[in-house]
């Protein structure tokens, strides 16, 4: 019988959208998640460190990671300067006891930021114990056209970062082999966004097990490799017809992650 894993499983607050950040804490506590990852976005609570601390204390659910506001809809959240955004994300993580800041590579039109990004992330990582885990993205596609929207590259393994986040839905959209990508990340893989996809041009974020991605195999690989980061359920529940249906999806995702993390014998990472 496999030994239990000590990898913690968190719920991304993005997984309850269009419900609020506060609702994510409530659901995470009720379903038995180990923690949450806060997606900093337009919800004022997600931007307020004291409000997040109160939610964490009230529900008894720790904040394990902070996702910096890197999306198109968050270009004005926590400043329009992308480096200020990352500094504030780091400060939030430090104050809230989170071990990881998730960050996307720059958009190509953020030219100066993109030129300095790799070196700048190293400088910031050297100043804190918080991990800056840079997340794989994907080309944007419309019909038969493809646009490379991220710089220096959507495939973050093409550059030297101290820590990576792998997102399986993004791997599906990029039509790249997620297990191969995880292999290239090696022991710098510090964070996982667990979701499924079917390889469409749209970033789907399906409940794991409902698409074509090797979600189970990746979780088993994490256990066997002595992974010491967090697994975060980041799925799309916007089409849920009720709160009960949303919670059922999030419970299914949690059960999937626990089952496959426990299906291989964990070995210590050197």
mmCIF file of C-alpha atoms in Angstrom:
data_model
loop_
_atom_site.group_PDB
_atom_site.id
_atom_site.type_symbol
_atom_site.label_atom_id
_atom_site.label_comp_id
_atom_site.label_asym_id
_atom_site.label_seq_id
_atom_site.Cartn_x
_atom_site.Cartn_y
_atom_site.Cartn_z
ATOM 1 C CA UNK A 1 0.000 0.000 0.000
ATOM 2 C CA UNK A 2 1.296 3.480 -0.895
ATOM 3 C CA UNK A 3 2.450 5.737 1.891
ATOM 4 C CA UNK A 4 0.498 8.977 2.328
ATOM 5 C CA UNK A 5 1.987 12.013 0.650
ATOM 6 C CA UNK A 6 2.594 15.275 2.450
ATOM 7 C CA UNK A 7 2.049 17.412 -0.658
ATOM 8 C CA UNK A 8 -0.578 20.025 0.190
ATOM 9 C CA UNK A 9 -3.505 20.609 -2.153
ATOM 10 C CA UNK A 10 -4.839 24.143 -2.433
ATOM 11 C CA UNK A 11 -7.887 25.659 -4.069
ATOM 12 C CA UNK A 12 -7.277 28.616 -6.353
ATOM 13 C CA UNK A 13 -9.740 31.388 -5.613
ATOM 14 C CA UNK A 14 -10.115 31.644 -9.413
ATOM 15 C CA UNK A 15 -11.848 28.247 -9.320
ATOM 16 C CA UNK A 16 -15.033 29.714 -7.828
ATOM 17 C CA UNK A 17 -15.427 32.600 -10.314
ATOM 18 C CA UNK A 18 -17.850 34.372 -10.668
ATOM 19 C CA UNK A 19 -18.217 33.869 -6.913
ATOM 20 C CA UNK A 20 -15.985 35.917 -4.621
ATOM 21 C CA UNK A 21 -12.608 35.391 -2.993
ATOM 22 C CA UNK A 22 -14.378 35.043 0.354
ATOM 23 C CA UNK A 23 -16.523 32.222 -1.058
ATOM 24 C CA UNK A 24 -13.375 30.362 -2.115
ATOM 25 C CA UNK A 25 -12.116 30.278 1.482
ATOM 26 C CA UNK A 26 -15.487 29.013 2.696
ATOM 27 C CA UNK A 27 -15.626 26.237 0.079
ATOM 28 C CA UNK A 28 -11.984 25.242 0.600
ATOM 29 C CA UNK A 29 -12.565 24.828 4.340
ATOM 30 C CA UNK A 30 -15.818 22.924 3.886
ATOM 31 C CA UNK A 31 -14.373 20.467 1.344
ATOM 32 C CA UNK A 32 -11.153 19.817 3.260
ATOM 33 C CA UNK A 33 -8.562 21.526 1.088
ATOM 34 C CA UNK A 34 -5.185 22.122 2.730
ATOM 35 C CA UNK A 35 -5.092 25.794 1.758
ATOM 36 C CA UNK A 36 -5.835 28.361 -0.913
ATOM 37 C CA UNK A 37 -3.975 30.179 -3.653
ATOM 38 C CA UNK A 38 -5.174 33.766 -3.879
ATOM 39 C CA UNK A 39 -5.634 35.032 -7.419
ATOM 40 C CA UNK A 40 -5.140 38.788 -7.117
ATOM 41 C CA UNK A 41 -7.678 40.323 -9.474
ATOM 42 C CA UNK A 42 -10.504 42.876 -9.561
ATOM 43 C CA UNK A 43 -12.234 41.577 -6.399
ATOM 44 C CA UNK A 44 -11.142 44.172 -3.764
ATOM 45 C CA UNK A 45 -10.807 41.459 -1.097
ATOM 46 C CA UNK A 46 -8.159 39.676 -3.174
ATOM 47 C CA UNK A 47 -6.060 42.872 -3.072
ATOM 48 C CA UNK A 48 -6.453 43.502 0.686
ATOM 49 C CA UNK A 49 -3.873 41.730 2.849
ATOM 50 C CA UNK A 50 -5.727 42.317 6.117
ATOM 51 C CA UNK A 51 -9.017 41.079 4.669
ATOM 52 C CA UNK A 52 -7.257 37.947 3.392
ATOM 53 C CA UNK A 53 -5.656 37.374 6.780
ATOM 54 C CA UNK A 54 -9.048 37.616 8.484
ATOM 55 C CA UNK A 55 -10.569 35.112 6.022
ATOM 56 C CA UNK A 56 -7.670 32.726 6.554
ATOM 57 C CA UNK A 57 -7.983 32.952 10.348
ATOM 58 C CA UNK A 58 -11.770 32.697 10.380
ATOM 59 C CA UNK A 59 -11.913 29.581 8.197
ATOM 60 C CA UNK A 60 -8.709 28.022 9.550
ATOM 61 C CA UNK A 61 -7.370 27.679 6.018
ATOM 62 C CA UNK A 62 -3.811 28.845 5.227
ATOM 63 C CA UNK A 63 -2.807 30.879 2.193
ATOM 64 C CA UNK A 64 -0.158 28.790 0.439
ATOM 65 C CA UNK A 65 0.429 30.932 -2.654
ATOM 66 C CA UNK A 66 -0.301 34.343 -4.155
ATOM 67 C CA UNK A 67 -0.917 34.642 -7.890
ATOM 68 C CA UNK A 68 0.347 38.049 -8.997
ATOM 69 C CA UNK A 69 -2.095 40.153 -11.091
ATOM 70 C CA UNK A 70 -0.704 39.250 -14.543
ATOM 71 C CA UNK A 71 -3.943 38.909 -16.528
ATOM 72 C CA UNK A 72 -5.281 41.293 -19.149
ATOM 73 C CA UNK A 73 -8.154 42.231 -16.821
ATOM 74 C CA UNK A 74 -5.747 43.059 -13.976
ATOM 75 C CA UNK A 75 -3.432 45.457 -15.800
ATOM 76 C CA UNK A 76 -4.344 48.257 -13.377
ATOM 77 C CA UNK A 77 -4.502 46.164 -10.198
ATOM 78 C CA UNK A 78 -1.686 47.015 -7.744
ATOM 79 C CA UNK A 79 -0.186 49.567 -10.165
ATOM 80 C CA UNK A 80 0.364 49.601 -13.915
ATOM 81 C CA UNK A 81 4.078 48.914 -13.343
ATOM 82 C CA UNK A 82 4.600 45.124 -13.582
ATOM 83 C CA UNK A 83 7.599 45.179 -11.228
ATOM 84 C CA UNK A 84 5.566 46.992 -8.575
ATOM 85 C CA UNK A 85 2.917 44.284 -8.946
ATOM 86 C CA UNK A 86 5.529 41.608 -8.228
ATOM 87 C CA UNK A 87 6.947 43.534 -5.276
ATOM 88 C CA UNK A 88 3.476 43.815 -3.781
ATOM 89 C CA UNK A 89 2.789 40.136 -4.438
ATOM 90 C CA UNK A 90 6.003 39.229 -2.630
ATOM 91 C CA UNK A 91 5.117 41.489 0.302
ATOM 92 C CA UNK A 92 1.650 39.927 0.477
ATOM 93 C CA UNK A 93 3.119 36.408 0.426
ATOM 94 C CA UNK A 94 5.582 37.261 3.175
ATOM 95 C CA UNK A 95 2.912 38.824 5.392
ATOM 96 C CA UNK A 96 0.408 36.019 4.809
ATOM 97 C CA UNK A 97 2.876 33.164 5.230
ATOM 98 C CA UNK A 98 2.587 31.974 1.619
ATOM 99 C CA UNK A 99 5.598 30.180 0.177
ATOM 100 C CA UNK A 100 5.049 30.971 -3.502
ATOM 101 C CA UNK A 101 4.278 33.834 -5.858
ATOM 102 C CA UNK A 102 2.992 32.649 -9.234
ATOM 103 C CA UNK A 103 3.871 34.916 -12.131
ATOM 104 C CA UNK A 104 3.226 34.783 -15.876
ATOM 105 C CA UNK A 105 5.854 35.773 -18.438
ATOM 106 C CA UNK A 106 5.286 39.284 -19.823
ATOM 107 C CA UNK A 107 3.066 40.117 -22.756
ATOM 108 C CA UNK A 108 5.138 40.895 -25.850
ATOM 109 C CA UNK A 109 3.983 44.516 -25.862
ATOM 110 C CA UNK A 110 5.522 44.993 -22.395
ATOM 111 C CA UNK A 111 8.867 45.361 -24.144
ATOM 112 C CA UNK A 112 11.106 46.746 -21.405
ATOM 113 C CA UNK A 113 9.609 44.409 -18.807
ATOM 114 C CA UNK A 114 10.140 41.455 -21.151
ATOM 115 C CA UNK A 115 13.775 42.419 -21.834
ATOM 116 C CA UNK A 116 14.565 42.550 -18.112
ATOM 117 C CA UNK A 117 12.257 39.747 -16.979
ATOM 118 C CA UNK A 118 14.610 36.775 -16.585
ATOM 119 C CA UNK A 119 17.297 38.757 -14.752
ATOM 120 C CA UNK A 120 14.704 40.682 -12.773
ATOM 121 C CA UNK A 121 13.003 37.541 -11.494
ATOM 122 C CA UNK A 122 16.388 36.229 -10.338
ATOM 123 C CA UNK A 123 17.080 39.503 -8.510
ATOM 124 C CA UNK A 124 13.714 39.349 -6.753
ATOM 125 C CA UNK A 125 14.157 35.669 -5.903
ATOM 126 C CA UNK A 126 17.509 36.461 -4.289
ATOM 127 C CA UNK A 127 15.838 38.957 -1.943
ATOM 128 C CA UNK A 128 13.312 36.624 -0.294
ATOM 129 C CA UNK A 129 12.582 33.069 0.787
ATOM 130 C CA UNK A 130 9.344 33.226 -1.237
ATOM 131 C CA UNK A 131 9.513 31.271 -4.480
ATOM 132 C CA UNK A 132 8.830 33.154 -7.702
ATOM 133 C CA UNK A 133 7.432 30.301 -9.804
ATOM 134 C CA UNK A 134 7.108 31.332 -13.465
ATOM 135 C CA UNK A 135 4.167 29.674 -15.219
ATOM 136 C CA UNK A 136 4.046 28.089 -18.677
ATOM 137 C CA UNK A 137 1.617 29.786 -21.048
ATOM 138 C CA UNK A 138 0.609 29.094 -24.683
ATOM 139 C CA UNK A 139 0.345 30.664 -28.145
ATOM 140 C CA UNK A 140 -2.898 32.520 -28.831
ATOM 141 C CA UNK A 141 -4.816 30.935 -31.706
ATOM 142 C CA UNK A 142 -7.690 32.143 -33.845
ATOM 143 C CA UNK A 143 -8.866 29.795 -36.588
ATOM 144 C CA UNK A 144 -5.661 28.933 -38.472
ATOM 145 C CA UNK A 145 -3.640 31.850 -37.123
ATOM 146 C CA UNK A 146 -1.237 31.764 -34.203
ATOM 147 C CA UNK A 147 0.109 34.741 -32.256
ATOM 148 C CA UNK A 148 3.006 34.570 -29.831
ATOM 149 C CA UNK A 149 1.643 36.793 -27.087
ATOM 150 C CA UNK A 150 4.279 36.180 -24.404
ATOM 151 C CA UNK A 151 7.955 37.139 -24.158
ATOM 152 C CA UNK A 152 10.632 36.006 -23.810
ATOM 153 C CA UNK A 153 8.641 32.796 -24.473
ATOM 154 C CA UNK A 154 5.382 31.064 -23.535
ATOM 155 C CA UNK A 155 7.479 27.916 -22.920
ATOM 156 C CA UNK A 156 9.226 29.013 -19.754
ATOM 157 C CA UNK A 157 11.655 26.076 -19.887
ATOM 158 C CA UNK A 158 13.447 27.897 -22.713
ATOM 159 C CA UNK A 159 14.897 30.273 -20.104
ATOM 160 C CA UNK A 160 16.649 30.054 -16.766
ATOM 161 C CA UNK A 161 14.345 30.526 -13.773
ATOM 162 C CA UNK A 162 14.864 29.316 -10.234
ATOM 163 C CA UNK A 163 11.331 27.907 -9.958
ATOM 164 C CA UNK A 164 8.560 26.980 -12.354
ATOM 165 C CA UNK A 165 4.795 26.536 -12.190
ATOM 166 C CA UNK A 166 3.365 23.964 -14.575
ATOM 167 C CA UNK A 167 -0.252 24.420 -15.649
ATOM 168 C CA UNK A 168 -1.700 21.401 -17.432
ATOM 169 C CA UNK A 169 -4.563 23.323 -19.041
ATOM 170 C CA UNK A 170 -1.998 25.705 -20.555
ATOM 171 C CA UNK A 171 0.016 22.712 -21.775
ATOM 172 C CA UNK A 172 -3.125 21.396 -23.470
ATOM 173 C CA UNK A 173 -3.780 24.726 -25.187
ATOM 174 C CA UNK A 174 -0.132 24.908 -26.288
ATOM 175 C CA UNK A 175 -0.427 21.292 -27.539
ATOM 176 C CA UNK A 176 2.767 20.393 -25.767
ATOM 177 C CA UNK A 177 3.633 17.279 -23.765
ATOM 178 C CA UNK A 178 3.116 18.168 -20.112
ATOM 179 C CA UNK A 179 5.177 15.267 -18.773
ATOM 180 C CA UNK A 180 8.056 16.160 -21.058
ATOM 181 C CA UNK A 181 7.804 19.780 -19.932
ATOM 182 C CA UNK A 182 7.804 18.718 -16.276
ATOM 183 C CA UNK A 183 10.904 16.656 -17.021
ATOM 184 C CA UNK A 184 12.659 19.722 -18.432
ATOM 185 C CA UNK A 185 11.716 21.676 -15.311
ATOM 186 C CA UNK A 186 13.296 18.976 -13.153
ATOM 187 C CA UNK A 187 13.733 19.847 -9.498
ATOM 188 C CA UNK A 188 12.979 23.495 -10.269
ATOM 189 C CA UNK A 189 9.314 22.543 -10.629
ATOM 190 C CA UNK A 190 7.990 24.179 -7.487
ATOM 191 C CA UNK A 191 4.266 24.593 -8.074
ATOM 192 C CA UNK A 192 1.466 22.885 -10.024
ATOM 193 C CA UNK A 193 -1.824 24.198 -11.380
ATOM 194 C CA UNK A 194 -3.901 21.064 -11.798
ATOM 195 C CA UNK A 195 -6.579 21.224 -14.482
ATOM 196 C CA UNK A 196 -7.375 19.306 -17.626
ATOM 197 C CA UNK A 197 -7.793 20.245 -21.265
ATOM 198 C CA UNK A 198 -8.510 18.740 -24.668
ATOM 199 C CA UNK A 199 -6.076 20.743 -26.780
ATOM 200 C CA UNK A 200 -8.532 23.352 -28.053
ATOM 201 C CA UNK A 201 -7.494 26.933 -28.778
ATOM 202 C CA UNK A 202 -9.329 27.968 -25.628
ATOM 203 C CA UNK A 203 -7.705 27.611 -22.210
ATOM 204 C CA UNK A 204 -10.291 25.213 -20.767
ATOM 205 C CA UNK A 205 -9.289 24.463 -17.145
ATOM 206 C CA UNK A 206 -11.434 21.336 -16.927
ATOM 207 C CA UNK A 207 -11.803 19.234 -13.802
ATOM 208 C CA UNK A 208 -8.869 16.764 -13.883
ATOM 209 C CA UNK A 209 -9.855 13.515 -15.521
ATOM 210 C CA UNK A 210 -12.286 15.142 -17.961
ATOM 211 C CA UNK A 211 -9.769 15.952 -20.676
ATOM 212 C CA UNK A 212 -6.786 14.379 -22.380
ATOM 213 C CA UNK A 213 -3.927 15.623 -20.212
ATOM 214 C CA UNK A 214 -1.758 13.242 -18.148
ATOM 215 C CA UNK A 215 -3.041 14.617 -14.850
ATOM 216 C CA UNK A 216 -2.818 11.310 -12.988
ATOM 217 C CA UNK A 217 0.623 10.507 -14.395
ATOM 218 C CA UNK A 218 1.968 13.936 -13.426
ATOM 219 C CA UNK A 219 0.703 13.577 -9.849
ATOM 220 C CA UNK A 220 2.319 10.150 -9.572
ATOM 221 C CA UNK A 221 5.550 11.633 -10.981
ATOM 222 C CA UNK A 222 5.459 14.354 -8.311
ATOM 223 C CA UNK A 223 5.238 11.760 -5.561
ATOM 224 C CA UNK A 224 8.027 9.623 -6.992
ATOM 225 C CA UNK A 225 10.325 12.624 -7.506
ATOM 226 C CA UNK A 226 9.954 13.930 -3.944
ATOM 227 C CA UNK A 227 8.147 17.112 -5.049
ATOM 228 C CA UNK A 228 8.171 19.680 -2.243
ATOM 229 C CA UNK A 229 5.773 22.270 -3.614
ATOM 230 C CA UNK A 230 1.995 22.635 -3.718
ATOM 231 C CA UNK A 231 -0.674 21.290 -6.061
ATOM 232 C CA UNK A 232 -3.371 23.869 -6.771
ATOM 233 C CA UNK A 233 -6.781 23.049 -8.220
ATOM 234 C CA UNK A 234 -7.398 25.780 -10.797
ATOM 235 C CA UNK A 235 -10.517 24.817 -12.747
ATOM 236 C CA UNK A 236 -13.292 26.685 -14.518
ATOM 237 C CA UNK A 237 -16.680 26.355 -12.790
ATOM 238 C CA UNK A 238 -18.394 29.284 -14.512
ATOM 239 C CA UNK A 239 -20.958 27.013 -16.141
ATOM 240 C CA UNK A 240 -22.048 25.454 -12.851
ATOM 241 C CA UNK A 241 -25.810 25.835 -12.559
ATOM 242 C CA UNK A 242 -25.720 26.077 -8.758
ATOM 243 C CA UNK A 243 -23.415 26.345 -5.777
ATOM 244 C CA UNK A 244 -23.926 22.632 -5.142
ATOM 245 C CA UNK A 245 -22.792 21.768 -8.668
ATOM 246 C CA UNK A 246 -19.707 23.977 -8.283
ATOM 247 C CA UNK A 247 -18.812 22.323 -4.979
ATOM 248 C CA UNK A 248 -19.301 18.874 -6.494
ATOM 249 C CA UNK A 249 -16.768 19.736 -9.229
ATOM 250 C CA UNK A 250 -14.265 21.051 -6.691
ATOM 251 C CA UNK A 251 -14.748 18.006 -4.448
ATOM 252 C CA UNK A 252 -14.162 15.729 -7.453
ATOM 253 C CA UNK A 253 -10.970 17.588 -8.334
ATOM 254 C CA UNK A 254 -9.686 17.328 -4.762
ATOM 255 C CA UNK A 255 -10.447 13.591 -4.608
ATOM 256 C CA UNK A 256 -8.654 13.051 -7.929
ATOM 257 C CA UNK A 257 -5.542 14.839 -6.685
ATOM 258 C CA UNK A 258 -5.456 12.996 -3.363
ATOM 259 C CA UNK A 259 -5.959 9.611 -5.029
ATOM 260 C CA UNK A 260 -3.158 9.969 -7.558
ATOM 261 C CA UNK A 261 -0.679 11.651 -5.228
ATOM 262 C CA UNK A 262 -1.118 8.671 -2.905
ATOM 263 C CA UNK A 263 -0.879 6.011 -5.612
ATOM 264 C CA UNK A 264 2.923 6.005 -5.715
ATOM 265 C CA UNK A 265 5.407 5.654 -2.865
ATOM 266 C CA UNK A 266 6.951 8.993 -1.991
ATOM 267 C CA UNK A 267 10.728 9.304 -1.900
ATOM 268 C CA UNK A 268 12.645 12.169 -0.283
ATOM 269 C CA UNK A 269 13.993 14.851 -2.611
ATOM 270 C CA UNK A 270 17.720 15.368 -2.239
#
